[in-house]
Short mmCIF file of C-alpha atoms in Angstrom, two decimals:
data_model
loop_
_atom_site.label_atom_id
_atom_site.label_comp_id
_atom_site.label_asym_id
_atom_site.label_seq_id
_atom_site.Cartn_x
_atom_site.Cartn_y
_atom_site.Cartn_z
CA UNK Q 263 -12.27 15.33 -14.08
CA UNK Q 264 -10.10 18.26 -13.11
CA UNK Q 265 -6.26 18.10 -13.37
CA UNK Q 266 -5.73 17.18 -9.68
CA UNK Q 267 -8.27 14.34 -9.87
CA UNK Q 268 -6.64 13.05 -13.06
CA UNK Q 269 -3.14 13.26 -11.56
CA UNK Q 270 -4.17 11.46 -8.35
CA UNK Q 271 -6.10 8.79 -10.28
CA UNK Q 272 -3.09 8.14 -12.55
CA UNK Q 273 -0.73 7.97 -9.58
CA UNK Q 274 -3.09 5.58 -7.76
CA UNK Q 275 -3.22 3.36 -10.85
CA UNK Q 276 0.58 3.36 -10.97
CA UNK Q 277 1.28 2.86 -7.23
CA UNK Q 278 -1.86 1.08 -6.03
CA UNK Q 279 -4.69 2.05 -3.72
CA UNK Q 280 -3.39 0.77 -0.40
CA UNK Q 281 -2.15 2.65 2.65
CA UNK Q 282 1.42 1.88 1.48
CA UNK Q 283 0.71 3.87 -1.69
CA UNK Q 284 0.14 7.16 0.15
CA UNK Q 285 3.78 8.24 0.21
CA UNK Q 286 4.58 7.55 -3.48
CA UNK Q 287 1.32 9.26 -4.49
CA UNK Q 288 2.17 12.29 -2.32
CA UNK Q 289 5.65 12.39 -3.88
CA UNK Q 290 4.13 12.20 -7.36
CA UNK Q 291 1.82 15.12 -6.65
CA UNK Q 292 4.71 17.22 -5.30
CA UNK Q 293 6.78 16.35 -8.37
CA UNK Q 294 4.02 17.67 -10.64
CA UNK Q 295 2.45 20.45 -8.59
CA UNK Q 296 5.48 21.52 -6.45
CA UNK Q 297 3.43 21.30 -3.23
CA UNK Q 298 0.49 19.46 -1.66
CA UNK Q 299 -2.65 21.55 -1.57
CA UNK Q 300 -5.47 20.74 0.82
CA UNK Q 301 -7.48 19.81 -2.25
CA UNK Q 302 -4.88 17.32 -3.49
CA UNK Q 303 -4.65 15.64 -0.07
CA UNK Q 304 -8.44 15.30 0.12
CA UNK Q 305 -8.45 13.85 -3.39
CA UNK Q 306 -5.77 11.29 -2.44
CA UNK Q 307 -7.82 10.28 0.61
CA UNK Q 308 -10.92 9.88 -1.55
CA UNK Q 309 -9.09 7.93 -4.25
CA UNK Q 310 -7.53 5.37 -1.91
CA UNK Q 311 -10.37 5.42 0.62
CA UNK Q 312 -8.57 6.46 3.80
CA UNK Q 313 -9.25 9.40 6.16
CA UNK Q 314 -7.93 12.76 4.93
CA UNK Q 315 -6.30 13.20 8.35
CA UNK Q 316 -4.10 10.16 7.62
CA UNK Q 317 -2.98 11.67 4.31
CA UNK Q 318 -2.31 15.02 5.98
CA UNK Q 319 -0.43 13.31 8.84
CA UNK Q 320 1.82 11.53 6.37
CA UNK Q 321 2.37 14.69 4.31
CA UNK Q 322 3.35 16.81 7.30
CA UNK Q 323 5.57 14.12 8.84
CA UNK Q 324 8.05 14.25 5.97
CA UNK Q 325 9.98 17.52 5.67
CA UNK Q 326 10.47 17.14 1.91
CA UNK Q 327 6.74 17.17 1.20
CA UNK Q 328 5.70 20.81 1.02
CA UNK Q 329 2.14 21.69 2.03
CA UNK Q 330 2.29 25.30 0.88
CA UNK Q 331 3.58 26.96 -2.29
CA UNK Q 332 7.34 27.45 -2.46
CA UNK Q 333 9.81 29.31 -4.61
CA UNK Q 334 11.38 27.84 -7.73
CA UNK Q 335 14.50 27.04 -5.70
CA UNK Q 336 14.01 25.48 -2.26
CA UNK Q 337 17.06 26.02 -0.07
CA UNK Q 338 17.26 23.50 2.78
CA UNK Q 339 19.93 24.18 5.37
CA UNK Q 340 20.90 21.25 7.58
CA UNK Q 341 20.06 21.93 11.23
CA UNK Q 342 21.92 19.06 12.94
CA UNK Q 343 24.44 19.59 15.75
CA UNK Q 344 27.37 18.87 13.41
CA UNK Q 345 26.35 21.56 10.93
CA UNK Q 346 25.58 23.94 13.81
CA UNK Q 347 29.07 23.41 15.25
CA UNK Q 348 30.63 23.98 11.83
CA UNK Q 349 28.92 27.33 11.20
CA UNK Q 350 25.34 26.70 10.08
CA UNK Q 351 24.15 29.94 11.69
CA UNK Q 352 26.61 32.05 9.68
CA UNK Q 353 25.40 30.25 6.54
CA UNK Q 354 21.76 30.99 7.40
CA UNK Q 355 22.59 34.62 8.14
CA UNK Q 356 24.37 34.99 4.78
CA UNK Q 357 21.36 33.54 2.93
CA UNK Q 358 18.84 35.64 4.87
CA UNK Q 359 20.92 38.77 4.31
CA UNK Q 360 21.37 38.15 0.59
CA UNK Q 361 17.76 37.13 -0.16
CA UNK Q 362 16.12 39.40 2.45
CA UNK Q 363 13.95 36.56 3.79
CA UNK Q 364 13.82 34.56 7.02
CA UNK Q 365 13.41 30.85 7.65
CA UNK Q 366 10.15 29.52 6.23
CA UNK Q 367 9.79 32.49 3.87
CA UNK Q 368 9.78 32.85 0.10
CA UNK Q 369 11.23 35.80 -1.82
CA UNK Q 370 8.59 38.16 -3.28
CA UNK Q 371 9.59 37.11 -6.82
CA UNK Q 372 8.85 33.45 -5.87
CA UNK Q 373 12.40 32.38 -6.75
CA UNK Q 374 13.73 31.17 -3.37
CA UNK Q 375 12.25 29.53 -0.28
CA UNK Q 376 14.48 29.12 2.80
CA UNK Q 377 13.95 26.13 5.10
CA UNK Q 378 15.85 24.16 7.72
CA UNK Q 379 15.88 20.40 7.48
CA UNK Q 380 17.14 17.41 9.40
CA UNK Q 381 20.35 15.63 8.48
CA UNK Q 382 21.28 15.66 4.80
CA UNK Q 383 23.84 12.90 5.35
CA UNK Q 384 26.91 15.07 4.74
CA UNK Q 385 28.12 15.56 8.35
CA UNK Q 386 31.71 14.82 7.30
CA UNK Q 387 31.57 17.89 5.03
CA UNK Q 388 29.47 20.21 7.19
CA UNK Q 389 27.86 22.66 7.00
CA UNK Q 390 25.61 21.49 4.15
CA UNK Q 391 22.60 22.74 2.23
CA UNK Q 392 20.42 21.45 -0.54
CA UNK Q 393 18.99 23.62 -3.31
CA UNK Q 394 16.24 21.55 -4.92
CA UNK Q 395 18.16 18.31 -5.60
CA UNK Q 396 21.69 19.75 -5.60
CA UNK Q 397 23.85 19.31 -2.48
CA UNK Q 398 26.42 21.91 -1.40
CA UNK Q 399 28.94 21.13 1.34
CA UNK Q 400 31.78 22.68 3.34
CA UNK Q 401 29.94 25.98 3.12
CA UNK Q 402 31.21 29.40 4.09
CA UNK Q 403 29.23 32.65 3.88
CA UNK Q 404 31.33 33.61 0.82
CA UNK Q 405 30.70 30.25 -0.89
CA UNK Q 406 26.95 30.59 -0.21
CA UNK Q 407 26.85 34.07 -1.76
CA UNK Q 408 28.67 32.72 -4.82
CA UNK Q 409 26.25 29.76 -5.15
CA UNK Q 410 23.15 31.97 -4.79
CA UNK Q 411 24.56 34.49 -7.28
CA UNK Q 412 24.84 31.64 -9.78
CA UNK Q 413 21.17 30.74 -9.30
CA UNK Q 414 20.16 34.38 -9.63
CA UNK Q 415 22.13 34.76 -12.89
CA UNK Q 416 20.67 31.59 -14.42
CA UNK Q 417 17.21 32.82 -13.55
CA UNK Q 418 17.81 36.32 -14.90
CA UNK Q 419 18.74 34.80 -18.28
CA UNK Q 420 15.40 32.99 -18.63
#
């Protein structure tokens, strides 16, 4: 068995082989592989005996399940009306300007991917963004540049 087959089989043994198991298995694959390849989705469908289209439909429904390779740090900027009213566009512009990428793009060094996402649940401290699992709130362009500089420094030291 190849590594994807082994991973999917182990996840299916842990979570079960029912339709309800699709999401935890998808999450487990993303945790290990960082994204869902077409191959991994087909393997999940085969392992739990459901159509691959159902697995793909579930994977693409949830914005936190990536279906293409991403950078080491995934920046998710909230796109709700509250964040938009509190300056989300200036935040996006600051990120795009600093990293030289647009929405949906990854830096050439594969360090950062920039995405928009639905509500992060921090409307009372808008605008908000998430970098991997770390939330940042009450953002300003200056604060964003400072945060990103910190990630760039940490990465330069490794």
